[in-house]
Short mmCIF file of C-alpha atoms and ligand atoms in Angstrom, two decimals:
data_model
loop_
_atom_site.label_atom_id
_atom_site.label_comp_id
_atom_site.label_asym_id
_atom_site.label_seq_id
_atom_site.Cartn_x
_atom_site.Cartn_y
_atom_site.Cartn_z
CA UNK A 25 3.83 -3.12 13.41
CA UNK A 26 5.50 -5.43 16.08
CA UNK A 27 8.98 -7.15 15.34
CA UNK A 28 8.35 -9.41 12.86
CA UNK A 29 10.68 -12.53 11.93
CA UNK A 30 10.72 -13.88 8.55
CA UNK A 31 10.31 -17.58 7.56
CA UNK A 32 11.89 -18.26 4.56
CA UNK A 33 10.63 -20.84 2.16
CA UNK A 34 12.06 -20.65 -1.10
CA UNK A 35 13.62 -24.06 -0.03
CA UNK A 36 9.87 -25.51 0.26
CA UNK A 37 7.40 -23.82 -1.20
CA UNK A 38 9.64 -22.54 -3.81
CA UNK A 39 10.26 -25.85 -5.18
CA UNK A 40 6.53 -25.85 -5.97
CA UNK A 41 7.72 -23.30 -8.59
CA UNK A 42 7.12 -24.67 -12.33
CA UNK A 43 11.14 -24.14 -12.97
CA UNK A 44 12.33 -25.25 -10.04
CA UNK A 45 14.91 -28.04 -9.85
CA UNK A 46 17.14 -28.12 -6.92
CA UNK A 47 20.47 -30.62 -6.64
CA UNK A 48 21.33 -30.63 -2.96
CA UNK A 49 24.54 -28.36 -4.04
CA UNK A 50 22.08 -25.55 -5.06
CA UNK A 51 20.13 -26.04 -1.98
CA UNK A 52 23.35 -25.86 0.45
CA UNK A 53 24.24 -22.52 -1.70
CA UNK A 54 21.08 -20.88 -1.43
CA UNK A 55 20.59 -21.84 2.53
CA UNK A 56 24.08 -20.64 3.25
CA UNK A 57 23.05 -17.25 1.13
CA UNK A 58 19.77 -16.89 3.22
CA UNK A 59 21.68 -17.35 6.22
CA UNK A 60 23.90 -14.80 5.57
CA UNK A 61 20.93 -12.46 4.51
CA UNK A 62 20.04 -13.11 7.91
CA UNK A 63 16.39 -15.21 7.73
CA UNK A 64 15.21 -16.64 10.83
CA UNK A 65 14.11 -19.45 9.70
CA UNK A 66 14.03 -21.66 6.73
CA UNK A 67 11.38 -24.20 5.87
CA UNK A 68 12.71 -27.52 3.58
CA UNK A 69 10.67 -29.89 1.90
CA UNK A 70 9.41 -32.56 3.80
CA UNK A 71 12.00 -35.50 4.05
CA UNK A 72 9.23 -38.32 3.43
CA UNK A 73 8.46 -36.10 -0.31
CA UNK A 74 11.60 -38.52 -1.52
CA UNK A 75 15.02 -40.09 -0.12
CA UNK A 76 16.91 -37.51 -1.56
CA UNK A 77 14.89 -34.86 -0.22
CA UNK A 78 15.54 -36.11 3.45
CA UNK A 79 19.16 -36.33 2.70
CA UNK A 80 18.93 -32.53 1.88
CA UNK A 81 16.88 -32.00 4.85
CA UNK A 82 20.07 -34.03 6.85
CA UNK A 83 22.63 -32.09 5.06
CA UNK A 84 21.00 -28.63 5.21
CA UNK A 85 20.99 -29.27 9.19
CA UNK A 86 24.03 -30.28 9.45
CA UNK A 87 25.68 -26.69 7.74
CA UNK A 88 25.57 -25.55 11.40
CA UNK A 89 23.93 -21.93 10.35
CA UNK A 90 24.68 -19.06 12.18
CA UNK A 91 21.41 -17.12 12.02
CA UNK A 92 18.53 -19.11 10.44
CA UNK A 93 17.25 -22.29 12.18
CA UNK A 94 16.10 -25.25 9.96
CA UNK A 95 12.16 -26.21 9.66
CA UNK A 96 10.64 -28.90 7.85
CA UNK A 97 7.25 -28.64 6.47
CA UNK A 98 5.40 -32.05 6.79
CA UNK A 99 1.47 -33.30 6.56
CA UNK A 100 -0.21 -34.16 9.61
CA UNK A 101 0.89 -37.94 9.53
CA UNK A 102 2.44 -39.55 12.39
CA UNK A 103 4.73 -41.03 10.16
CA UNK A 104 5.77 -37.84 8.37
CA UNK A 105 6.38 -36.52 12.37
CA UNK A 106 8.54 -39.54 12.61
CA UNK A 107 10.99 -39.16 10.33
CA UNK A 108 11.24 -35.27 10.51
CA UNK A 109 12.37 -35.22 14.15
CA UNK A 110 15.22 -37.52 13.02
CA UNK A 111 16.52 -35.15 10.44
CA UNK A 112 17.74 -32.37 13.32
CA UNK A 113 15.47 -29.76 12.01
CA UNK A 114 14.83 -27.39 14.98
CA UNK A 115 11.19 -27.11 14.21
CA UNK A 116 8.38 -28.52 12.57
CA UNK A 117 5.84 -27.11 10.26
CA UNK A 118 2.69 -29.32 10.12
CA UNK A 119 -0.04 -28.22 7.91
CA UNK A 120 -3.30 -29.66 6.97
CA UNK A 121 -6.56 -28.41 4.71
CA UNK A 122 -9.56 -27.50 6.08
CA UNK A 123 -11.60 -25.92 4.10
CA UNK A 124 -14.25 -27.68 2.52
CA UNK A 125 -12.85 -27.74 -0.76
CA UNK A 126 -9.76 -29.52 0.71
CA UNK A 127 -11.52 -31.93 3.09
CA UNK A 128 -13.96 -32.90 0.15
CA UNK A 129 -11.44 -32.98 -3.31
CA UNK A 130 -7.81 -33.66 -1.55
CA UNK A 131 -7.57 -35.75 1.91
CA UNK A 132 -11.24 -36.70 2.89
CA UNK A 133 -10.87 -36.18 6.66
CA UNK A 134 -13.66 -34.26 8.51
CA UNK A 135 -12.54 -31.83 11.36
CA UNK A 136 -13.03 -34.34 14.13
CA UNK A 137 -9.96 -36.97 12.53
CA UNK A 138 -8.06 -33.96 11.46
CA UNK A 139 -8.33 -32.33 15.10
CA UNK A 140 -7.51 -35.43 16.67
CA UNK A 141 -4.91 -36.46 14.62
CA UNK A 142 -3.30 -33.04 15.13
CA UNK A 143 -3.48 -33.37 18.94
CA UNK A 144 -1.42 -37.19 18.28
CA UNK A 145 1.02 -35.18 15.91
CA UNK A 146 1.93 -31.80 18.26
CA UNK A 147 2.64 -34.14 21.12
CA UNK A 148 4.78 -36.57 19.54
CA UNK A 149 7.02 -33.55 18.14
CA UNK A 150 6.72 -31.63 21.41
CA UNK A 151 8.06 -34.27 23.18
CA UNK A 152 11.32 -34.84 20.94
CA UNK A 153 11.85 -31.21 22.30
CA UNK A 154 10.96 -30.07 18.63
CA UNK A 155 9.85 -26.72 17.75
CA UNK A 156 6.05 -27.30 16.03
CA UNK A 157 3.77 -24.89 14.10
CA UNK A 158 -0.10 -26.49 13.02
CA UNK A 159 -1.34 -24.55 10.37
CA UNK A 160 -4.46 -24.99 8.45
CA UNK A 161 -4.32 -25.07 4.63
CA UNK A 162 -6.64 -22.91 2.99
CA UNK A 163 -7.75 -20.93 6.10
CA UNK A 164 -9.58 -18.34 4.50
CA UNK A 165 -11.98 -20.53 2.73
CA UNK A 166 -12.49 -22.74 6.21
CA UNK A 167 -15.29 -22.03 8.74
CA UNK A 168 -14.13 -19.75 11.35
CA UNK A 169 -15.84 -22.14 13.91
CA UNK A 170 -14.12 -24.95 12.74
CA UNK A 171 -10.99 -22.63 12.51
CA UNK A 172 -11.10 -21.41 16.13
CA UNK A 173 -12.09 -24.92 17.63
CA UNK A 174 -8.94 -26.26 15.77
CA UNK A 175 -6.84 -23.05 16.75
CA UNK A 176 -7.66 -22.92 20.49
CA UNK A 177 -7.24 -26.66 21.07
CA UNK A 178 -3.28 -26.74 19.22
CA UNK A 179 -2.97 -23.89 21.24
CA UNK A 180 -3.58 -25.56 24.86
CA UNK A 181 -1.44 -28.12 23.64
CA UNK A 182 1.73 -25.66 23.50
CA UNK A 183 2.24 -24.99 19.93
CA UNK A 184 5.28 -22.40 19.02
CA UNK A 185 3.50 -21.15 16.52
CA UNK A 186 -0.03 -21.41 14.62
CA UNK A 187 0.15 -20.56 10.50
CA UNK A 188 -2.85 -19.28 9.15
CA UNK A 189 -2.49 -19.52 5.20
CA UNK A 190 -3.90 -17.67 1.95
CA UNK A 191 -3.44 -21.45 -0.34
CA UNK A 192 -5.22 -19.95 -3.20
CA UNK A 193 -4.48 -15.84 -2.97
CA UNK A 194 -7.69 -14.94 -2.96
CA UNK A 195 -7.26 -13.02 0.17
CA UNK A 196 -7.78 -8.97 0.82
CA UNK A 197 -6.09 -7.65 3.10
CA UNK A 198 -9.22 -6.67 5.13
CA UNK A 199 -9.90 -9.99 5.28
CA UNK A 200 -6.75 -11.00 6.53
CA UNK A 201 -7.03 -8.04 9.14
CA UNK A 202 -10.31 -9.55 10.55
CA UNK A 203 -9.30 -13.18 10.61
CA UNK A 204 -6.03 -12.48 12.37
CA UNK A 205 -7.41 -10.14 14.77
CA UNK A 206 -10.40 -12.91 15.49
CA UNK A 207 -8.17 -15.72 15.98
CA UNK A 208 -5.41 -13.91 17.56
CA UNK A 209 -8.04 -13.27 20.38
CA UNK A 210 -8.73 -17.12 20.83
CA UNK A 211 -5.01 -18.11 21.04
CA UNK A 212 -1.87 -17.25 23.08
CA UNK A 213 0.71 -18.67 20.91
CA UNK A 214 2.79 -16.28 17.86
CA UNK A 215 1.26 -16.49 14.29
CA UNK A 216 2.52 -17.11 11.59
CA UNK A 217 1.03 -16.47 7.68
CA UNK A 218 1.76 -17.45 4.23
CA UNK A 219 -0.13 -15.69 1.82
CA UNK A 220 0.12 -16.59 -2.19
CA UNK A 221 -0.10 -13.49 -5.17
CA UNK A 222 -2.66 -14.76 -7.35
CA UNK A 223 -4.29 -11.63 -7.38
CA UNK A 224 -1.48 -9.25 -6.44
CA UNK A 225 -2.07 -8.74 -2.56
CA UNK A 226 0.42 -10.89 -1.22
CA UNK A 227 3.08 -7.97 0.27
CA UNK A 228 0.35 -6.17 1.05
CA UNK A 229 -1.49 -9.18 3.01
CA UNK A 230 1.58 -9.96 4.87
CA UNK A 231 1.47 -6.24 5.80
CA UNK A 232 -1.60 -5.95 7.22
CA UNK A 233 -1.16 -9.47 9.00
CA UNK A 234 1.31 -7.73 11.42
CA UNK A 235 -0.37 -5.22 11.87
CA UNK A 236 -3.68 -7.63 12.93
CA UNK A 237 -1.06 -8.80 15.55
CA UNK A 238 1.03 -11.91 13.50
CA UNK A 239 4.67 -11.97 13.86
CA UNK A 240 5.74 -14.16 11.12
CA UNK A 241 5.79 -13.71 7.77
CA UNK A 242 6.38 -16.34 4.85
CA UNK A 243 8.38 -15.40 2.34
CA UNK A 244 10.50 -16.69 -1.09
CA UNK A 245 13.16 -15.09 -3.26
CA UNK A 246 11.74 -13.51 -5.83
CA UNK A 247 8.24 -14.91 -4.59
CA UNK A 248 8.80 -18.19 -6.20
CA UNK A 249 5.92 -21.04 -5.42
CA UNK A 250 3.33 -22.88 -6.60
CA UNK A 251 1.34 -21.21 -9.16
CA UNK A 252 2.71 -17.42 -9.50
CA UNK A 253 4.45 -17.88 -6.03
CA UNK A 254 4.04 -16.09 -2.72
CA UNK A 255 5.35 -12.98 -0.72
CA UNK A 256 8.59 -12.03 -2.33
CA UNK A 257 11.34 -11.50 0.55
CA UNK A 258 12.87 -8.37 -1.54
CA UNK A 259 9.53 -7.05 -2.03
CA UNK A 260 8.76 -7.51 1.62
CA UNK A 261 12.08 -5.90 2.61
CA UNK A 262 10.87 -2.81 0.60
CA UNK A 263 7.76 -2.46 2.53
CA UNK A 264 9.19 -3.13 5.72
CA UNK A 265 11.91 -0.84 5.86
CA UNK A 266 9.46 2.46 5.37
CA UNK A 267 7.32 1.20 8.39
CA UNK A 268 10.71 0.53 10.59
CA UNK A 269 13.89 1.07 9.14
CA UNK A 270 16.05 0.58 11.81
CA UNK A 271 14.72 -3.14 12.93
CA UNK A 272 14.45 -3.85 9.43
CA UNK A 273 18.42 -2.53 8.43
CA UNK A 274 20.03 -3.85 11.97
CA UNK A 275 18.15 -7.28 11.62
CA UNK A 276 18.82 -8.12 7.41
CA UNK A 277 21.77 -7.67 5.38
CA UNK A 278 20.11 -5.71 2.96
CA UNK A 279 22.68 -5.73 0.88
CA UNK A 280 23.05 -9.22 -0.26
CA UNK A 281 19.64 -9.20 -1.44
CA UNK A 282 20.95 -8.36 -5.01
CA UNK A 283 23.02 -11.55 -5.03
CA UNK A 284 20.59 -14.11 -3.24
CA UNK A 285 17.94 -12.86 -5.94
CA UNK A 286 20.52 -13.45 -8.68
CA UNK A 287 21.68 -16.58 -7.53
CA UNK A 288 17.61 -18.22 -7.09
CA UNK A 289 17.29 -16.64 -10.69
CA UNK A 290 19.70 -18.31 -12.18
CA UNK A 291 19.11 -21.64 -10.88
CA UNK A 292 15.66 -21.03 -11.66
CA UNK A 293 16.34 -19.91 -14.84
CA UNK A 294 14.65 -16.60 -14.86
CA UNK A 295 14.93 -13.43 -14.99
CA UNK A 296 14.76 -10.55 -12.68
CA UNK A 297 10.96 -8.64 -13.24
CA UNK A 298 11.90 -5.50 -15.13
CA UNK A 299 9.43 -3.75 -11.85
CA UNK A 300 10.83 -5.81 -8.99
CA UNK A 301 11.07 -3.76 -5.92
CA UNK A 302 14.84 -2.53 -4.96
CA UNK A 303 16.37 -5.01 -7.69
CA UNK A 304 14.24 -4.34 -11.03
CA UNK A 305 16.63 -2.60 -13.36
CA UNK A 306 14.86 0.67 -13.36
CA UNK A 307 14.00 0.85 -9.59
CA UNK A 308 16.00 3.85 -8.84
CA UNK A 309 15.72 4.98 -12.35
CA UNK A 310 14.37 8.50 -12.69
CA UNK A 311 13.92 9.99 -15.95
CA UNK A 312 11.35 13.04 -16.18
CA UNK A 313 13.18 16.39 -15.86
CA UNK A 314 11.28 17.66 -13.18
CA UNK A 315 11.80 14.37 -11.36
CA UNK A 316 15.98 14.74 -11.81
CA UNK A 317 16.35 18.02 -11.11
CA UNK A 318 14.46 17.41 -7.92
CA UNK A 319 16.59 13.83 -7.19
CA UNK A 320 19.42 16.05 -7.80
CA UNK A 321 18.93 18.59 -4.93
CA UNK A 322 17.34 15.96 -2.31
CA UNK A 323 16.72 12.39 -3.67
CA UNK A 324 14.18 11.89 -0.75
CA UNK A 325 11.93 14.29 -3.17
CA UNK A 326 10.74 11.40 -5.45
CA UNK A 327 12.31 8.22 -3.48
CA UNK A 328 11.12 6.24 -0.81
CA UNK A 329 13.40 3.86 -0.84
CA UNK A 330 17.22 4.75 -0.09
CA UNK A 331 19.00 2.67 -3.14
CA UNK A 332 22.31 3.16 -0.94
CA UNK A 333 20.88 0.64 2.36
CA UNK A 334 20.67 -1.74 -0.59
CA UNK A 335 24.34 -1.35 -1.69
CA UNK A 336 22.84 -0.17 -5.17
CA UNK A 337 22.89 3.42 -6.85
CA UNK A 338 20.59 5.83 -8.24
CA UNK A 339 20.07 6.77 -11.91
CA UNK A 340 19.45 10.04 -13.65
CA UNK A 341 18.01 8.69 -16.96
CA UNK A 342 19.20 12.03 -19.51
CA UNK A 343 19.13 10.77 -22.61
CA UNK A 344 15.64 11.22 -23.62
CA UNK A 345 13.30 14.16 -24.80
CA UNK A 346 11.54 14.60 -21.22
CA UNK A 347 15.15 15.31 -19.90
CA UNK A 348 16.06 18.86 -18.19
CA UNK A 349 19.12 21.04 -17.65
CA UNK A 350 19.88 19.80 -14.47
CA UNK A 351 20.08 16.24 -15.44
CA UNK A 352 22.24 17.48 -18.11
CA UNK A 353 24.58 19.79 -15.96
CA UNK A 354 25.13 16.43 -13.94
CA UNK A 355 26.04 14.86 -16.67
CA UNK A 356 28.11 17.70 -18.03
CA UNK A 357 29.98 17.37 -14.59
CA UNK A 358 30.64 13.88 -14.90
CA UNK A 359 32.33 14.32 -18.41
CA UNK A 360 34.43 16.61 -16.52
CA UNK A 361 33.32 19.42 -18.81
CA UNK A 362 32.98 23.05 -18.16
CA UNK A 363 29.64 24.99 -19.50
CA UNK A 364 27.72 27.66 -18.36
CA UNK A 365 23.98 27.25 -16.74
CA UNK A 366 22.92 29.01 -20.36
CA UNK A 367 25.02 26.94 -22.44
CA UNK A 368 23.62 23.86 -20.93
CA UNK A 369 20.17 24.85 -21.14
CA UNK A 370 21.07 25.99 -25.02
CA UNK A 371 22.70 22.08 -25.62
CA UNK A 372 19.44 20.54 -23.39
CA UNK A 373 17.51 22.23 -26.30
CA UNK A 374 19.27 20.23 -28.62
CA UNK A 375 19.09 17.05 -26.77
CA UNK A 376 15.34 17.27 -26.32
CA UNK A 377 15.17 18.07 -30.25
CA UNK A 378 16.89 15.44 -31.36
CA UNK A 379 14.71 12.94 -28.53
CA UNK A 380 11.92 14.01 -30.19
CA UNK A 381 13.27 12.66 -33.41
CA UNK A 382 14.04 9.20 -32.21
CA UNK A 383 15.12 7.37 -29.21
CA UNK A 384 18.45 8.52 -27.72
CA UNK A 385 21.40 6.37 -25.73
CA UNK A 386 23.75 7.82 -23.72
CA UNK A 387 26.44 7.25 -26.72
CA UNK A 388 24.23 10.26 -28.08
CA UNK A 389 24.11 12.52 -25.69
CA UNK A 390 27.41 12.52 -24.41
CA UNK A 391 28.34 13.09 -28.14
CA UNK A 392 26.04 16.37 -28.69
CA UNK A 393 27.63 17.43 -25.24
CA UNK A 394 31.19 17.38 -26.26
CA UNK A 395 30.39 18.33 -29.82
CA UNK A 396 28.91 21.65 -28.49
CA UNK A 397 31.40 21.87 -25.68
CA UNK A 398 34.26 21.30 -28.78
CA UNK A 399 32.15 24.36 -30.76
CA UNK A 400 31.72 26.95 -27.34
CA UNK A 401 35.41 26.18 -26.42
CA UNK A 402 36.58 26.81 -30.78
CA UNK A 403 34.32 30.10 -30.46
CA UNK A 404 35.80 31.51 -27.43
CA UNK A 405 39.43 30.92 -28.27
C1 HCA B 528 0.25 -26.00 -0.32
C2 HCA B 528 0.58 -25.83 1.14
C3 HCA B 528 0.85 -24.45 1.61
C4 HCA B 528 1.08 -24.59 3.10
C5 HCA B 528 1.14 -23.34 3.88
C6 HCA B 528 1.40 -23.56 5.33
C7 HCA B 528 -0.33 -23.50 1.32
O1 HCA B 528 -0.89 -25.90 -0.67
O2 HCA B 528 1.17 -26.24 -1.11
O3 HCA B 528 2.02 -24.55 5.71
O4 HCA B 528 0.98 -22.70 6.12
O5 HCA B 528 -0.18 -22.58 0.53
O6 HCA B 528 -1.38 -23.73 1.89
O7 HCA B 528 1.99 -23.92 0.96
CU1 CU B 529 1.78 -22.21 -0.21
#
């Protein structure tokens, strides 16, 4: 898959997200955090949404960022154009529905207004020497002719970017393969795609959209967005650093994803998915004996992902009745403790006896360890 650059939208799309409320001090914290993650770009609610809003837009802009530029995400409305170029965004992201479900139920327009009203839009921000993306809300319920008309013609007109975008996440990712691939052969200009998890394929969707040839991928903390949200930038991070890890650990400072994840959570007021990729609290977990003792010798046996490029650790979940010897030696060692291999496997037996019996803490097992290590140590004295 080719370089890809993430656009960040947990700043846009993410207040579309049921809890979120965001003062401009949480959206200066949580820009300055994605900076320092190292995003390429973030996208901000559009300034004309409310006069606050384009102060934050103002204020975000004016943070001077070292890494990420500063997008706005307006409708295609000269007016909307209008103010955003006076914010001092470095780019524009204008989108506008297509399909017939949109052009019927939400704005009304047919493709001939909406194409020439995009032409009027792209060259008024192209000539404020603006950055400007046209994307097409809805794209994979919109006629492809209607799609690649619209597509080609932004395209002659010098468009940075095109967005192609899954509104409703209804999308598989063969679908997103072929629609990519079919417009990326009418245009000359990068894509971009935003693809929502309604049914689960949205990291997976992204995926496959780089490898159909995009180059920029949507993203939110912790997937927040309308409805249940969008591609989840930790998520993403996961599956991009087993396809290239070292674009993915040179480009993003994987390490601060823990604390930009914690910081949207708690403004959000959620919490962290037990399962979440990298930063669920049993991610590195392993807890089967077969799987520790294996994790013990070479972690690589049961772990794709390296917890360390994440600044996190491993876990070697003993206390419970699936546990094994080795697990238990480890933990032995880290009590500073001295058995033999058959006197731990004689106090695993006892471990796994009593798991059987109910559910154990670590409390628990370190006490049966040092109880038996108190009796072994009495008995050969
Ligand atoms: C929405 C708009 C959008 C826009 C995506 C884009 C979508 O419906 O709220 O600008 O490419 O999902 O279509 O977020
Ligand atoms: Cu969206």
């Amino acid at each position: 898959v080719s370089k890809f650059q993430i656009i960040d939208s947990t700043l846009r799309e993410g207040e579309q997200f049921a809890n979120a409320f965001f003062t401009l001090d949480m959206k200066l914290k949580i820009a300055k955090a994605l900076d320092e993650f190292g995003v390429d770009y973030i996208e901000l609610t559009s300034p004309v949404a409310s006069e606050q809003a384009r102060e934050e837009v103002e204020a975000i802009c004016k943070l001077g960022l070292k890494t990420s530029k500063i997008l706005t995400h307006i409708r295609c409305h000269m007016h909307d154009a209008k103010v955003a170029v006076e914010t001092g965004v470095d780019g524009v992201n204008i989108f506008i529905g297509t399909s017939s479900f949109l052009r019927q139920h939400s704005h009304g327009k047919d493709m001939s207004y909406i194409t020439k009203s995009a032409i009027e839009v792209i060259e008024f921000v192209k000539s404020k020497g603006v950055e400007v993306r046209f994307s097409t809300e809805d794209s994979f319920r919109s006629d492809i002719v209607d799609l690649l008309n619209i597509y080609s013609t932004v395209d002659k007109l010098g468009v940075n970017r095109i967005g192609i975008a899954d509104t409703v996440g209804g999308a598989n990712p063969r679908q997103v393969y072929e629609l990519i691939r079919t417009i990326k052969s009418v245009v000359s200009c990068d894509i971009e795609t935003h693809f929502h998890n309604d049914t689960g394929c949205a990291i997976a969707n992204a995926y496959t959209a780089l490898e159909a040839g995009a180059k920029y991928i949507d993203t939110c903390v912790l997937g927040i967005g309308e409805r249940n949200g969008i591609v989840p930038l930790g998520g993403f991070m996961a599956r991009m650093i087993v396809a290239d890890p070292d674009y993915v650990k040179s480009k993003y400072q994987l390490k601060k994803i823990r604390d930009l994840e914690n910081l949207v959570a708690d403004i959000v007021q959620v919490n962290i998915p037990f399962n979440n990729p990298i930063t669920g609290f049993c991610a590195f977990t392993h807890k089967a004996g077969i799987h520790a003792k294996a994790i013990l010798a070479n972690p690589s046996t049961y772990e794709i992902l390296n917890p360390e490029d994440f600044g996190l650790s491993r876990y070697i979940h003993f206390a419970n009745r699936l546990t094994g010897w080795n697990a238990i030696k480890s933990r032995v060692e880290q009590l500073n403790l001295k058995l033999s291999d058959d006197q731990i496997k004689e106090v695993t037996t006892k471990i796994k006896l009593m798991g059987d019996v109910r559910p154990l803490n670590i409390e628990d097992v370190d006490s049966i360890i040092r109880d038996y290590h108190a009796d072994v140590s009495e008995e050969q004295a």
